[in-house]
Coordinates of N, CA and C in Angstrom, one line a residue:
M1423 N 90.6 84.7 80.9 CA 91.7 83.3 82.3 C 91.6 83.0 80.5
K1424 N 91.9 83.3 80.0 CA 93.0 82.9 78.8 C 94.7 82.3 78.9
H1425 N 94.7 83.0 79.9 CA 96.1 83.2 80.5 C 96.5 81.5 81.4
V1426 N 95.3 81.9 82.7 CA 95.8 80.3 83.2 C 94.9 79.6 82.6
N1427 N 94.1 79.6 81.5 CA 93.8 78.3 80.6 C 95.4 77.1 80.1
R1428 N 96.2 78.8 80.2 CA 97.4 78.3 79.7 C 98.2 78.0 80.2
L1429 N 97.9 78.6 80.8 CA 99.0 77.9 82.5 C 98.6 76.9 83.5
L1430 N 97.4 76.8 83.5 CA 97.1 75.1 84.5 C 96.0 74.6 83.4
K1431 N 96.6 73.7 84.1 CA 95.3 72.4 83.6 C 94.0 72.2 84.9
P1432 N 93.6 70.7 84.3 CA 92.0 70.5 85.0 C 92.7 70.5 86.1
L1433 N 92.2 70.9 87.6 CA 92.3 70.4 89.1 C 92.2 68.3 89.0
S1434 N 91.5 67.8 88.3 CA 91.2 66.7 88.2 C 92.7 65.9 87.6
D1435 N 93.0 66.3 86.8 CA 93.8 65.6 85.9 C 95.1 65.8 86.9
V1436 N 95.2 67.4 86.7 CA 97.0 67.4 87.7 C 96.6 68.1 88.7
P1437 N 96.5 67.5 90.7 CA 95.4 67.5 91.4 C 97.1 69.3 92.1
L1438 N 97.9 68.5 91.8 CA 99.3 70.0 92.3 C 100.1 70.4 91.4
Q1439 N 99.7 72.2 91.1 CA 100.4 72.3 90.1 C 101.1 73.5 90.9
A1440 N 102.2 74.4 89.8 CA 103.1 75.4 90.0 C 103.2 76.3 88.8
Y1441 N 103.8 77.5 89.7 CA 103.9 79.0 88.3 C 104.9 80.0 88.0
L1442 N 105.2 80.5 87.2 CA 105.4 81.7 88.2 C 104.9 82.3 86.6
D1443 N 104.8 83.7 86.4 CA 104.3 84.3 86.1 C 103.4 86.0 86.3
N1444 N 104.2 86.3 85.4 CA 103.7 88.1 84.9 C 101.7 88.1 84.8
R1445 N 101.4 87.2 84.2 CA 100.2 87.8 83.8 C 99.1 87.7 84.0
L1446 N 98.8 86.3 85.2 CA 97.6 85.6 85.7 C 97.8 87.3 86.7
Q1447 N 96.9 87.5 87.7 CA 95.8 87.6 89.1 C 95.4 86.7 90.0
L1448 N 95.3 86.9 91.0 CA 95.4 86.2 91.7 C 93.3 85.3 91.6
F1449 N 92.7 86.6 91.3 CA 91.5 86.5 91.0 C 90.9 86.0 89.7
D1450 N 92.0 85.7 88.3 CA 92.1 84.7 87.4 C 92.2 83.1 87.8
V1451 N 92.7 82.9 89.3 CA 92.6 81.8 89.8 C 91.6 80.8 90.5
L1452 N 90.9 82.0 90.8 CA 90.3 81.7 91.6 C 89.1 81.2 90.5
E1453 N 88.3 82.1 89.5 CA 87.7 82.2 89.3 C 88.1 80.3 87.8
F1454 N 89.0 80.0 88.3 CA 89.1 79.4 86.9 C 89.1 77.9 88.2
I1455 N 89.1 78.0 89.9 CA 89.5 76.7 89.9 C 87.9 76.6 90.7
L1456 N 86.7 78.2 90.2 CA 85.9 77.8 91.1 C 84.4 77.3 89.5
S1457 N 85.3 77.3 88.1 CA 84.7 76.8 87.4 C 84.9 75.5 86.9
Q1458 N 85.6 75.5 88.0 CA 85.6 73.4 88.3 C 84.9 72.4 89.0
T1459 N 85.0 73.3 90.5 CA 84.6 73.1 91.8 C 83.5 73.0 91.5
G1460 N 83.1 74.1 91.0 CA 81.4 74.9 91.7 C 81.2 75.7 92.1
P1461 N 80.3 75.9 93.3 CA 79.7 77.3 94.6 C 80.6 75.6 95.1
A1462 N 81.2 77.6 96.2 CA 82.2 76.4 97.5 C 82.1 77.5 97.9
K1463 N 82.5 77.7 99.4 CA 83.4 78.5 99.9 C 84.9 79.0 100.3
V1464 N 85.1 80.5 100.7 CA 85.8 80.4 99.9 C 86.8 81.5 100.8
Y1465 N 88.0 81.2 101.9 CA 88.5 82.0 102.8 C 90.4 82.3 101.9
V1466 N 90.4 83.8 102.1 CA 91.3 84.4 101.6 C 91.9 85.0 102.6
S1467 N 92.6 85.0 102.7 CA 94.5 86.0 103.7 C 95.4 85.9 102.6
T1468 N 95.0 87.6 103.5 CA 96.6 88.9 102.4 C 96.9 90.4 103.5
F1469 N 98.0 90.0 102.5 CA 98.0 91.3 103.2 C 97.7 92.4 102.7
S1470 N 97.0 92.4 101.9 CA 96.7 93.8 101.5 C 95.3 93.4 99.9
T1471 N 94.0 94.1 99.7 CA 93.5 93.9 98.8 C 92.9 95.1 98.3
S1472 N 92.6 95.1 97.1 CA 91.7 96.7 96.5 C 90.0 95.8 95.7
E1473 N 90.2 98.0 95.3 CA 89.0 97.7 94.8 C 88.6 97.0 93.9
E1474 N 89.7 97.0 92.5 CA 89.2 95.5 92.1 C 89.0 94.6 91.4
F1475 N 89.8 93.4 93.2 CA 89.8 92.2 94.0 C 88.9 92.0 94.2
L1476 N 88.1 93.2 95.2 CA 86.6 92.8 95.8 C 85.5 92.6 94.4
R1477 N 86.1 93.9 93.3 CA 84.2 93.8 93.0 C 84.2 92.9 92.1
R1478 N 85.6 91.8 92.2 CA 85.5 90.3 90.7 C 84.9 90.0 91.6
L1479 N 85.6 89.5 92.6 CA 85.3 88.8 94.1 C 83.1 88.9 93.8
F1480 N 82.8 90.1 94.2 CA 81.3 90.6 94.0 C 80.4 89.5 93.1
S1481 N 81.7 89.8 91.7 CA 80.4 88.9 91.1 C 80.7 87.6 90.4
L1482 N 81.4 87.3 91.0 CA 81.5 85.3 91.5 C 79.7 85.4 92.6
R1483 N 80.3 85.9 93.2 CA 79.4 86.2 94.4 C 77.8 85.9 93.9
K1484 N 77.7 87.5 92.9 CA 76.6 87.7 92.3 C 75.7 86.1 91.8
R1485 N 76.7 85.2 90.6 CA 76.9 84.7 89.8 C 77.1 83.7 90.5
Q1486 N 76.9 83.4 92.4 CA 75.9 81.9 92.8 C 77.2 81.2 93.1
L1487 N 78.7 81.6 92.5 CA 80.3 80.8 92.8 C 80.3 80.9 94.1
I1488 N 80.2 81.5 94.6 CA 80.7 82.1 96.6 C 79.6 81.8 97.7
L1489 N 79.0 80.9 98.0 CA 78.3 79.7 99.1 C 78.7 80.9 100.1
H1490 N 79.5 81.3 101.1 CA 80.6 82.0 102.5 C 81.5 82.7 101.5
S1491 N 82.1 83.0 102.4 CA 83.2 83.4 103.0 C 84.6 84.8 103.3
V1492 N 84.9 84.3 103.4 CA 85.8 85.0 104.4 C 87.1 85.7 104.2
L1493 N 87.6 87.1 105.5 CA 89.1 87.7 104.2 C 89.5 87.6 106.0
M1494 N 90.3 87.3 106.0 CA 91.2 87.7 106.8 C 92.7 88.7 106.1
A1495 N 93.3 90.0 106.2 CA 93.5 90.8 105.6 C 94.6 91.8 106.8
D1496 N 95.8 91.7 106.5 CA 96.7 92.9 107.4 C 96.0 94.7 108.6
L1497 N 96.1 94.1 109.6 CA 95.6 95.9 110.1 C 96.3 97.0 109.8
K1498 N 97.7 97.0 109.5 CA 98.1 97.9 109.0 C 98.1 98.2 107.8
A1499 N 98.7 97.3 106.6 CA 97.5 97.7 105.5 C 96.2 98.2 105.1
A1500 N 95.5 97.0 106.4 CA 93.8 98.5 105.6 C 94.0 99.8 106.0
K1501 N 95.2 99.8 107.2 CA 94.7 101.5 108.4 C 94.9 102.0 106.4
K1502 N 95.6 101.9 105.4 CA 96.6 102.2 104.3 C 94.5 102.1 102.6
T1503 N 94.0 101.4 103.5 CA 92.5 101.6 102.2 C 91.9 101.5 103.4
V1504 N 92.0 102.2 104.3 CA 90.5 102.6 105.2 C 89.0 102.2 104.6
N1505 N 89.5 103.1 103.4 CA 88.0 103.7 102.5 C 87.0 102.2 102.0
L1506 N 88.3 101.1 101.9 CA 87.5 99.1 101.5 C 86.7 99.1 102.3
Y1507 N 86.7 99.4 103.7 CA 86.6 98.6 104.9 C 84.7 97.2 104.6
T1508 N 84.2 99.1 104.5 CA 82.7 99.0 104.1 C 82.2 97.7 102.7
F1509 N 83.5 98.2 102.1 CA 83.8 98.1 100.4 C 83.5 96.2 100.5
M1510 N 84.7 95.8 101.8 CA 85.3 93.9 101.9 C 84.6 94.1 103.3
S1511 N 83.7 94.4 104.2 CA 82.0 93.9 104.7 C 81.1 93.5 103.8
S1512 N 80.2 94.4 102.7 CA 79.6 94.0 101.4 C 80.0 92.5 101.2
V1513 N 81.4 92.5 101.2 CA 81.5 91.4 100.0 C 81.4 89.9 100.3
F1514 N 82.6 90.3 101.7 CA 82.3 88.9 102.5 C 81.9 88.8 103.8
D1515 N 81.2 87.8 104.0 CA 80.5 87.3 105.0 C 81.2 88.1 106.2
D1516 N 82.3 87.2 106.3 CA 83.2 88.0 108.1 C 85.1 88.7 107.2
V1517 N 84.8 89.5 108.2 CA 86.1 90.3 108.0 C 86.7 90.0 109.0
Y1518 N 87.7 89.7 109.3 CA 89.3 89.5 109.8 C 90.7 90.6 109.9
L1519 N 90.7 91.3 110.6 CA 92.3 91.9 111.1 C 92.6 91.6 111.9
T1520 N 93.9 91.3 111.3 CA 95.1 91.1 112.2 C 96.3 91.6 111.8
E1521 N 97.3 91.3 112.1 CA 99.5 91.0 111.8 C 98.9 90.1 110.6
N1522 N 98.9 89.7 109.3 CA 98.4 89.3 108.6 C 99.5 89.1 107.6
H1523 N 100.5 88.3 107.1 CA 101.7 88.8 105.6 C 100.8 87.5 104.8
S1524 N 100.5 87.0 105.4 CA 100.2 85.4 103.8 C 99.5 85.5 103.1
K1525 N 99.7 84.8 102.7 CA 98.3 84.6 101.1 C 98.6 83.7 100.4
V1526 N 97.1 83.5 101.1 CA 96.9 81.7 100.4 C 95.3 81.5 100.4
L1527 N 94.6 81.1 99.6 CA 93.3 80.9 99.4 C 92.8 78.9 99.4
L1528 N 91.9 79.0 100.7 CA 91.4 77.7 100.4 C 89.8 78.3 100.2
I1529 N 89.8 77.1 99.4 CA 88.5 76.2 98.4 C 88.2 75.1 98.9
E1530 N 87.0 75.3 99.3 CA 85.6 74.1 99.8 C 83.9 74.2 99.6
N1531 N 84.1 73.0 98.8 CA 82.4 72.3 98.8 C 82.1 70.7 99.1
D1532 N 81.4 70.2 99.1 CA 81.2 68.9 99.0 C 82.1 67.7 98.5
R1533 N 82.6 68.5 97.9 CA 83.6 67.2 96.9 C 85.6 68.3 97.1
W1534 N 85.0 69.2 97.0 CA 86.3 69.3 96.5 C 87.1 70.6 98.1
M1535 N 88.6 70.0 97.9 CA 89.5 71.0 99.1 C 90.2 71.8 99.0
V1536 N 90.4 73.6 98.0 CA 91.6 73.1 97.1 C 92.4 74.3 97.9
T1537 N 94.0 74.5 98.2 CA 94.7 76.1 98.8 C 95.5 76.5 97.1
V1538 N 95.6 77.4 97.7 CA 96.5 78.3 96.9 C 97.5 78.6 97.7
V1539 N 99.0 78.4 97.5 CA 99.5 79.0 98.2 C 100.4 80.8 97.2
T1540 N 100.6 81.7 97.3 CA 100.7 82.7 96.6 C 101.8 83.6 97.3
S1541 N 102.2 84.5 96.5 CA 102.9 84.9 96.7 C 103.2 86.9 97.0
Q1542 N 101.7 86.6 96.2 CA 100.8 87.8 95.7 C 99.6 88.1 96.2
N1543 N 99.2 89.9 96.1 CA 98.5 90.0 97.6 C 96.8 90.2 96.5
Q1544 N 96.4 90.9 97.1 CA 94.7 91.1 96.5 C 95.0 92.0 95.3
T1545 N 95.6 93.0 95.2 CA 95.6 93.6 94.2 C 96.7 93.3 93.1
R1546 N 96.5 94.4 92.3 CA 97.2 94.2 90.8 C 98.8 94.4 91.1
G1547 N 99.1 93.4 90.4 CA 100.9 93.9 90.5 C 101.4 93.2 89.2
N1548 N 102.2 93.5 88.5 CA 102.6 93.4 87.4 C 104.1 92.5 87.6
R1549 N 104.3 92.3 89.1 CA 105.3 91.7 89.1 C 106.2 90.3 88.7
M1550 N 106.6 89.0 89.0 CA 106.4 88.3 88.6 C 106.2 87.6 90.0
C1551 N 105.0 86.3 90.1 CA 104.7 85.9 91.0 C 104.4 84.3 91.4
N1552 N 104.3 84.4 92.2 CA 104.6 82.1 91.9 C 103.5 81.6 92.7
D1553 N 102.9 81.1 92.8 CA 101.2 79.9 93.0 C 101.8 78.5 93.2
H1554 N 101.0 78.3 95.1 CA 101.6 76.6 94.6 C 99.7 76.2 94.5
D1555 N 99.7 75.7 93.2 CA 97.7 75.3 93.8 C 98.0 73.7 93.7
A1556 N 97.1 73.2 94.9 CA 97.3 71.7 95.6 C 95.6 70.7 95.4
A1557 N 94.8 70.3 94.7 CA 93.2 70.2 95.0 C 93.7 69.0 95.0
R1558 N 92.6 68.3 96.2 CA 92.1 67.0 96.0 C 91.0 66.6 96.5
P1559 N 89.8 65.4 95.9 CA 88.6 65.6 96.2 C 88.5 65.3 97.4
L1560 N 87.7 65.1 98.1 CA 87.1 64.9 99.5 C 87.2 64.0 99.7
P1561 N 88.1 62.6 100.3 CA 88.0 63.7 102.3 C 89.9 63.9 101.1
Y1562 N 89.7 64.6 102.8 CA 90.6 65.6 103.1 C 90.8 66.2 104.2
L1563 N 92.6 66.2 104.8 CA 92.8 66.0 106.6 C 93.1 67.1 107.1
T1564 N 92.3 67.7 106.2 CA 92.6 70.1 106.3 C 91.5 70.5 106.8
R1565 N 91.2 71.5 107.5 CA 89.9 72.2 107.4 C 90.7 73.9 107.0
P1566 N 89.8 74.8 107.4 CA 90.3 75.9 107.1 C 90.8 76.5 108.3
V1567 N 90.9 77.2 108.7 CA 92.3 77.4 110.1 C 90.9 79.0 110.2
F1568 N 90.0 79.5 109.5 CA 89.5 80.4 110.0 C 88.7 79.6 110.5
R1569 N 87.8 80.5 111.3 CA 87.3 80.2 112.7 C 86.3 81.0 113.2
N1570 N 85.3 81.2 114.0 CA 84.9 82.7 115.1 C 84.6 81.8 115.5
Y1571 N 85.9 82.2 116.8 CA 86.5 82.3 118.5 C 86.1 82.5 119.0

């Protein structure tokens, strides 16, 4: 988390932040946010995910920082990682496979709604990635778009 703490400021001090860097993985940003919000629901929209991201997310669940989690991943990318589907289903409460290229994290609890819009999938990449983090204490006007219809 040392790179996160250098690049991002506390959410309560700077609720709207952006960065461009190749040293951070999206999991690092998620862990940084949860360290400030406390236990929360996590909604992940991505084109692709990886075993490393799933393992790290699983560790956050074991530490009870994630109350509920939903994954929306791309159907075509999921075909490439079909062996991860069982793991995805065990880490996330709900998994949706659809045509999806967005990369968004939504983190919410009774006090916070944090949105991260990123160019990074949940895979390890050493390319420059940009994130835009927006946090605001409740009340908020937006609600997570993941619904069980």
